Short mmCIF file of C-alpha atoms in Angstrom, two decimals:
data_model
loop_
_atom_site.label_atom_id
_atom_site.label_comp_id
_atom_site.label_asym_id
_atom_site.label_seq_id
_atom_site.Cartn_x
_atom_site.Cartn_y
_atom_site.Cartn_z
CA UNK A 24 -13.15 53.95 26.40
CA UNK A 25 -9.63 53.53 26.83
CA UNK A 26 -9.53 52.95 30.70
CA UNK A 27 -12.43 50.53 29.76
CA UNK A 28 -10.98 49.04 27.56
CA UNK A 29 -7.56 48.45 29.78
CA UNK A 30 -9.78 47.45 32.53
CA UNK A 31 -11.27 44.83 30.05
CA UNK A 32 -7.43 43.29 29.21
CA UNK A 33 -6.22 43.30 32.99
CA UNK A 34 -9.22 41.35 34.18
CA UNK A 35 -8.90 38.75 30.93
CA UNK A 36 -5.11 38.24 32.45
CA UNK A 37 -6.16 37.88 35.98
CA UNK A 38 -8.74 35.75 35.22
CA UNK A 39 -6.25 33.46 33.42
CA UNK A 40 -5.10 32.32 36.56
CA UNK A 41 -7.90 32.77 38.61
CA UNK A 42 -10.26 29.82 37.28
CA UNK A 43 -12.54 27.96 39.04
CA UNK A 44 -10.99 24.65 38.63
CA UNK A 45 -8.11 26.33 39.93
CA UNK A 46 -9.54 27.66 43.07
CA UNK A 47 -11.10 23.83 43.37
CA UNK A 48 -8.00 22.39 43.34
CA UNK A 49 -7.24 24.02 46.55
CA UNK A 50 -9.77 22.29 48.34
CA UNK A 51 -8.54 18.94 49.72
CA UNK A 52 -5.56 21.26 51.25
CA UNK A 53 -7.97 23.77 52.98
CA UNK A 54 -10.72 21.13 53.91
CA UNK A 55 -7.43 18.93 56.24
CA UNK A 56 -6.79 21.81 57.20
CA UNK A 57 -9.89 22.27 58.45
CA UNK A 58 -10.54 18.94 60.17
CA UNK A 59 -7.12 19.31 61.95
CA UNK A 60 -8.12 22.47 63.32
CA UNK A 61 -12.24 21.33 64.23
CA UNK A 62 -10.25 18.09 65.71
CA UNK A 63 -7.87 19.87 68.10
CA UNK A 64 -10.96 21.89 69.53
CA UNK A 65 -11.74 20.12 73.51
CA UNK A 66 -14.39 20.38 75.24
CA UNK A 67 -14.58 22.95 77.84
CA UNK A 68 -11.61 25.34 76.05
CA UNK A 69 -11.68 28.55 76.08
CA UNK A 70 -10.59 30.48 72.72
CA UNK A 71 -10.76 33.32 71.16
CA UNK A 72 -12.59 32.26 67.83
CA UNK A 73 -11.21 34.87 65.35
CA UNK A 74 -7.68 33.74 66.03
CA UNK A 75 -8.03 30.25 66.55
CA UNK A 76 -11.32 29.53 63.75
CA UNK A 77 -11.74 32.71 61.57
CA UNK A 78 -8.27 33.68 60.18
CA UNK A 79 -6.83 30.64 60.34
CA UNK A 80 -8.88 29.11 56.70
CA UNK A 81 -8.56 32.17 54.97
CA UNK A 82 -5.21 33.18 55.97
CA UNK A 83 -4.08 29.94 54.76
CA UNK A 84 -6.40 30.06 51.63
CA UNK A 85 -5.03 33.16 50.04
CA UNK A 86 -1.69 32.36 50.64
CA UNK A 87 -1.64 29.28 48.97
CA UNK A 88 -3.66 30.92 45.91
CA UNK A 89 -0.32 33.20 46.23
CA UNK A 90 2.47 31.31 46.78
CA UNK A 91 3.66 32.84 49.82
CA UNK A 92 6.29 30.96 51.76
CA UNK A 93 4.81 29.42 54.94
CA UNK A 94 7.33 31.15 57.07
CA UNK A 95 6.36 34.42 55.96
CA UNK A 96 2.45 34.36 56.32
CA UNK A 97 2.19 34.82 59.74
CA UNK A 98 4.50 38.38 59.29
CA UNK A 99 1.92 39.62 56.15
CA UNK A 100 -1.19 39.26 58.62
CA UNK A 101 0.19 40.97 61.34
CA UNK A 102 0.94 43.85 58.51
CA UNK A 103 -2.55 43.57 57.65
CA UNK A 104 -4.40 43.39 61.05
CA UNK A 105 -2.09 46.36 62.33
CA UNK A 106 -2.84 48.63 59.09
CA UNK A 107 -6.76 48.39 59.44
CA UNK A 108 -6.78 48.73 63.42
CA UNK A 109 -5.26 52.53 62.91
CA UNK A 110 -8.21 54.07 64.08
CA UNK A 111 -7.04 57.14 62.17
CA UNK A 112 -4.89 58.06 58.83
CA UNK A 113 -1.42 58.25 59.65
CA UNK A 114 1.75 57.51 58.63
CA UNK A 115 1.52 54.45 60.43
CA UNK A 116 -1.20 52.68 58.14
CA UNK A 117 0.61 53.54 55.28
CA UNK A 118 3.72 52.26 56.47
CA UNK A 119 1.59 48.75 56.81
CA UNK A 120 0.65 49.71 53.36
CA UNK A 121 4.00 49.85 51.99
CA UNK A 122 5.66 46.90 53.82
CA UNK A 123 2.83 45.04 51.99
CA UNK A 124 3.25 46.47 48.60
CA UNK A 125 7.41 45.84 48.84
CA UNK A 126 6.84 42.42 50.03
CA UNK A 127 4.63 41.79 46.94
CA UNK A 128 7.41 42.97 44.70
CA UNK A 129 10.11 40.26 46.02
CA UNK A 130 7.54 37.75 45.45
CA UNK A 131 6.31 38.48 41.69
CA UNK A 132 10.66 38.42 41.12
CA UNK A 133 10.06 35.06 42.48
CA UNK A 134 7.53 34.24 40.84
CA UNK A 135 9.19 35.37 37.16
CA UNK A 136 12.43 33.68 38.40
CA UNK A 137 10.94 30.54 39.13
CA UNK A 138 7.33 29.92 38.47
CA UNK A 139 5.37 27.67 40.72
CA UNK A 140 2.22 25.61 40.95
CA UNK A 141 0.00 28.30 42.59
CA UNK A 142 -2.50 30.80 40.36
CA UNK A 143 -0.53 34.19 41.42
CA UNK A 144 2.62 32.38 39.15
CA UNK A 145 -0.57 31.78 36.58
CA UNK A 146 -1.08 35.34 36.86
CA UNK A 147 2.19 36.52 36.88
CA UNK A 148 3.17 34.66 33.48
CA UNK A 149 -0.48 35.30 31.87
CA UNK A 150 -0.82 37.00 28.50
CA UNK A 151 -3.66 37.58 26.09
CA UNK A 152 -3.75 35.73 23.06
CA UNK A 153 -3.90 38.53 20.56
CA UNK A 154 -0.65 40.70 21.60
CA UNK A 155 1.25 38.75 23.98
CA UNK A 156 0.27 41.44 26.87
CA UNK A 157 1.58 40.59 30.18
CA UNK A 158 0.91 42.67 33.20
CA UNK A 159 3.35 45.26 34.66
CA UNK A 160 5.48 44.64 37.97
CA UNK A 161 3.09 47.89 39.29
CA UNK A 162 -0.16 45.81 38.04
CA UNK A 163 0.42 42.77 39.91
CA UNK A 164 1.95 44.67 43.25
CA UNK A 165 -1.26 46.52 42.94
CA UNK A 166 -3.01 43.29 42.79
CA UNK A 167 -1.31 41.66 45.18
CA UNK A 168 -1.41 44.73 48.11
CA UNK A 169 -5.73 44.03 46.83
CA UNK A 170 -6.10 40.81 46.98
CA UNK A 171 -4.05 40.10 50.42
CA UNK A 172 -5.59 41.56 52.42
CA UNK A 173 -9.01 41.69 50.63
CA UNK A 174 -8.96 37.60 51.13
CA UNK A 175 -7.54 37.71 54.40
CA UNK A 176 -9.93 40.16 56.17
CA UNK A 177 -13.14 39.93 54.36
CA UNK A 178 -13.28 35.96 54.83
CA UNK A 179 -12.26 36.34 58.24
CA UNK A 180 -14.79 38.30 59.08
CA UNK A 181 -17.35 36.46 57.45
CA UNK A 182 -16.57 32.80 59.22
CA UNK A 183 -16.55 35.45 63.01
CA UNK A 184 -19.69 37.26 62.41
CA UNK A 185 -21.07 34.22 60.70
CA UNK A 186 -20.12 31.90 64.02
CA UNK A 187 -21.73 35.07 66.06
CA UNK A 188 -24.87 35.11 64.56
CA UNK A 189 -25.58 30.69 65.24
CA UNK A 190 -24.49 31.70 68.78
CA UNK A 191 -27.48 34.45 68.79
CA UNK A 192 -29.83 32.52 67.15
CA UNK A 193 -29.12 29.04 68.18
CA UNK A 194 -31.90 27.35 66.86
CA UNK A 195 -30.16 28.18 63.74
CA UNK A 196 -26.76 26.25 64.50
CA UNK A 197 -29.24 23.36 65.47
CA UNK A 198 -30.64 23.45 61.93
CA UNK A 199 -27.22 23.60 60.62
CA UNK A 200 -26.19 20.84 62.11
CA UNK A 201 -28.96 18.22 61.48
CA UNK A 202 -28.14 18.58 57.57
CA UNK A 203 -26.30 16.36 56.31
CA UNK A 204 -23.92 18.92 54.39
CA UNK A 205 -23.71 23.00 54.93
CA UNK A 206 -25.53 24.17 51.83
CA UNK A 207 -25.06 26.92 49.89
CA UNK A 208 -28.15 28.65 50.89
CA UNK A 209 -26.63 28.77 54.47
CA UNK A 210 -23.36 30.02 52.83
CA UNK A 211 -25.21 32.80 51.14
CA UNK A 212 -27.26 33.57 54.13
CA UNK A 213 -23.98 34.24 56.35
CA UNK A 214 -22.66 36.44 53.88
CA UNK A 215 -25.62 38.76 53.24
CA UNK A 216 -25.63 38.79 57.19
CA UNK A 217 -22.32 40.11 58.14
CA UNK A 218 -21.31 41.94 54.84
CA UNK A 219 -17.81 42.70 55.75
CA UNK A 220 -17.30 45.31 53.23
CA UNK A 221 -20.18 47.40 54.04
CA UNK A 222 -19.67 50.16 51.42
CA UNK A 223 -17.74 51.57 48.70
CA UNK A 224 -17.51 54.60 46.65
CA UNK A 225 -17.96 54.53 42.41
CA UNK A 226 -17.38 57.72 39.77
CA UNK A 227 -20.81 57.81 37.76
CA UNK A 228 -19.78 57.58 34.54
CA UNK A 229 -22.96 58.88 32.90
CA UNK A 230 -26.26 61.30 34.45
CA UNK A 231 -28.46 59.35 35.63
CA UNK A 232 -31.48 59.85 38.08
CA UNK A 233 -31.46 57.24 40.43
CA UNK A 234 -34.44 57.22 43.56
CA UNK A 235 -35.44 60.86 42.73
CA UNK A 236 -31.74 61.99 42.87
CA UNK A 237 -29.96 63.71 39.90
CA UNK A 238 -26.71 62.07 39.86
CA UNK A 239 -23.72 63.77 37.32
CA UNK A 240 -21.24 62.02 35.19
CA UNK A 241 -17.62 62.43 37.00
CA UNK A 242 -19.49 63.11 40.32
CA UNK A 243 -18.54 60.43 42.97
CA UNK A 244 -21.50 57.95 44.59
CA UNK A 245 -21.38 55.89 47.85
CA UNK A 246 -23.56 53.29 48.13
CA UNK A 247 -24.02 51.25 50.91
CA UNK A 248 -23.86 46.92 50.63
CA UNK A 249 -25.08 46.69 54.13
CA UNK A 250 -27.98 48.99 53.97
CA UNK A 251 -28.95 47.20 50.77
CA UNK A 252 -28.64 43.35 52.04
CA UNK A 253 -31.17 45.10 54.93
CA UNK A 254 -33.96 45.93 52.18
CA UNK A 255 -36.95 45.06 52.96
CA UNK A 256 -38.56 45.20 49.32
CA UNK A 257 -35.43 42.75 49.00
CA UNK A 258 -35.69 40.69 51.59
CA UNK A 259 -38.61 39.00 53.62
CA UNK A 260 -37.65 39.76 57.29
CA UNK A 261 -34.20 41.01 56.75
CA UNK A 262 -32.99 41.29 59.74
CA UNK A 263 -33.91 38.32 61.07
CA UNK A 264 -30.66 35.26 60.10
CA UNK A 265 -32.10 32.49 58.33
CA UNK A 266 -30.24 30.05 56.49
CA UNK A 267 -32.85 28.71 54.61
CA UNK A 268 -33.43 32.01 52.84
CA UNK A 269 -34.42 31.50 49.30
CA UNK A 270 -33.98 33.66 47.12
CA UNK A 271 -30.69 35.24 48.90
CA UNK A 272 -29.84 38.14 46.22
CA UNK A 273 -27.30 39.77 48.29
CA UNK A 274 -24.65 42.24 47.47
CA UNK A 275 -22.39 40.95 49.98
CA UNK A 276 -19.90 40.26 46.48
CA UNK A 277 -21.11 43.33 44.60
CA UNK A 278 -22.44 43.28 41.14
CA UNK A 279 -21.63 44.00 37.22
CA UNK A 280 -17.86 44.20 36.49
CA UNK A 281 -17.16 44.96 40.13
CA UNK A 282 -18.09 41.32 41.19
CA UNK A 283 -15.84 40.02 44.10
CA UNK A 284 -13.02 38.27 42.16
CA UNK A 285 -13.04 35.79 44.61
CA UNK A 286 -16.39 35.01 45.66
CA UNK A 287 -15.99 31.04 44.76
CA UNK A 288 -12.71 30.82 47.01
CA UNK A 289 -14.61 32.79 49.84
CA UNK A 290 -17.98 30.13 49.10
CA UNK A 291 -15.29 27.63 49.36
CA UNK A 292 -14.34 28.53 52.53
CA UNK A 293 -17.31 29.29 54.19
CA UNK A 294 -18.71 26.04 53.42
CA UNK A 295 -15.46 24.15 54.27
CA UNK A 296 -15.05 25.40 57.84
CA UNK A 297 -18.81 25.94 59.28
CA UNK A 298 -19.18 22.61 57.49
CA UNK A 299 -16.21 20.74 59.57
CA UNK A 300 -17.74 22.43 62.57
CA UNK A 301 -21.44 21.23 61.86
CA UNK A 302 -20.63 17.82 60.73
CA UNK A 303 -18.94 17.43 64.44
CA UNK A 304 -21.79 19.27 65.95
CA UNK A 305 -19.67 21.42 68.26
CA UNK A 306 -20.99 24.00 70.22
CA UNK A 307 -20.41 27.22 71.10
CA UNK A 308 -21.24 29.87 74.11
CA UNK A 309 -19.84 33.44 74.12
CA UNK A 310 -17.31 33.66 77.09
CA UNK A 311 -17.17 37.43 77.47
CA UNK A 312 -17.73 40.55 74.99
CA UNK A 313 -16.70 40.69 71.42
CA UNK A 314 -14.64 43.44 70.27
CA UNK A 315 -15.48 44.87 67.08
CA UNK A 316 -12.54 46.15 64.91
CA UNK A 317 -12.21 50.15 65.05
CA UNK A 318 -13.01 50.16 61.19
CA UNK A 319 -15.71 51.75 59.41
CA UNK A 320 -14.97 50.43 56.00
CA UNK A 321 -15.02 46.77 56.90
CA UNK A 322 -17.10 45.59 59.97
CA UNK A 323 -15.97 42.78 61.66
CA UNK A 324 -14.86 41.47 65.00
CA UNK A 325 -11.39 41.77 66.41
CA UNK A 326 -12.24 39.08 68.87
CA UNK A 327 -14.89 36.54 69.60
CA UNK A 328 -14.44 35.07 73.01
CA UNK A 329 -16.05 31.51 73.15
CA UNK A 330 -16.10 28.50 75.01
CA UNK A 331 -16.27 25.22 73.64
CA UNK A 332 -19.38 22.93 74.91
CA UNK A 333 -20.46 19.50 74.41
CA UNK A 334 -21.64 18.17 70.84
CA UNK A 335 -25.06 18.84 70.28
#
């Protein structure tokens, strides 16, 4: 009860900052950002999506929901990218780890010193109503080394495998781009597809019997987002990518109190970016082979080689 009941006050605080009108407000920035980056794409150029498309929104996204310093936001990804590319534990990834975590700690001083227009400053100066609670220095680190690279990667990701999948099933992209707007249902639909955090692990906090198995309070559960966005009692052809699915109840944000924190700033994106991209009808063909991230806990590509062809 206690740790639920802590659990209960953190979020409250977090989600003091973390509104949806704030996220909106956000989205005039992202969406020039966006146009600038769909309007320097040529015809004929070669890139290497992730880098150029994929990282760029999201990269840009979170750090403006965290008030990091343009000069530094290049350094945090490269801490980021280099931590989950260990292909093993080492000292190494935790060394990523901890550049992340100290960085956070000079920014929440910032933040306290002089608070700024961006929600991690919300966050940082939050407190309930009833006590005056505010969260620790080790609460918001701990949020920060989350949410960093949880917005970074996960988003990423998403707009990669989600630019992957139109080039696979073109007909798709077509579709896409004889809408007049990218709808949600397309936003949902690339989501449930690449599921970028594929599983996690929960403590059962009761017995339970779930699909014939005898499951024990304290004993720890994987379960599998991927596998489950693949159902077919779900899902009417799951594995084929259709962005007119309806209904689309994916896991791809998780469920209950675990629900992604932020799912609307990921929607946001998603639909900001492939919708740039659609509403200029660009095309794109693969210009060698993909290279998939050595990463079992997220799935996603490390590159996406592509060439830019004429406007549908």
């Amino acid at each position: 009860q206690t740790d639920a009941a802590h659990h209960r006050r953190l979020r409250t605080l977090v989600n003091k900052g973390f509104t949806v009108k704030a996220v909106q407000k956000l989205h005039h920035a992202l969406n020039t950002i966006a146009e600038n980056l769909v309007n320097s794409l040529e015809i004929g150029q070669r890139i290497d999506f992730v880098q150029k498309v994929s990282q760029e929104i999201p990269t840009q996204a979170i750090c403006l929901v965290l008030g990091v310093p343009t000069e530094d936001r290049l350094q945090l990804c490269d801490w980021v990218n280099k931590g989950i590319e260990i292909q093993s534990e080492s000292i190494i990834a935790s060394e990523y780890a901890n550049k992340i975590r100290k960085y956070g700690q000079k920014l929440i001083q910032m933040k306290r010193d002089s608070p700024t227009d961006d929600i991690f400053s919300s966050i940082t100066h939050a407190q309930l109503d009833e006590d005056g609670t505010k969260l620790s220095d080790y609460e918001l680190r701990s949020f920060f080394s989350l949410l960093f690279p949880a917005g970074v990667e996960t988003t990423t990701r998403s707009i990669s495998g989600g630019m992957l999948a139109f080039i696979d099933y073109p007909q798709q992209w077509h579709l896409a781009c004889s809408r007049s707007e990218f709808s949600k249902s397309m936003v949902e639909e690339i989501v449930r597809w690449t599921t970028p955090s594929c599983y996690k692990r929960r403590t059962a906090s009761c017995d339970l019997n779930l699909g014939g198995k005898a499951i024990q309070a304290g004993q720890k559960v994987t379960f599998w987002e991927m596998s489950a966005n693949r159902d077919e009692s779900q899902f009417k052809q799951p594995f084929a990518f259709d962005i007119l699915r309806d209904p689309n109840k994916h896991l791809g944000f998780g469920a209950g109190a675990h629900f992604c924190l932020g799912a609307s700033l990921a929607r946001m994106e998603l639909k900001i970016i492939f919708g740039n991209l659609a509403s200029k009808k660009i095309k794109f063909a693969l210009d060698g082979e993909p290279e998939w991230i050595p990463n079992n806990r997220l799935v996603g590509l490390k590159t996406l080689p592509v060439k830019v062809e004429a406007a549908i």
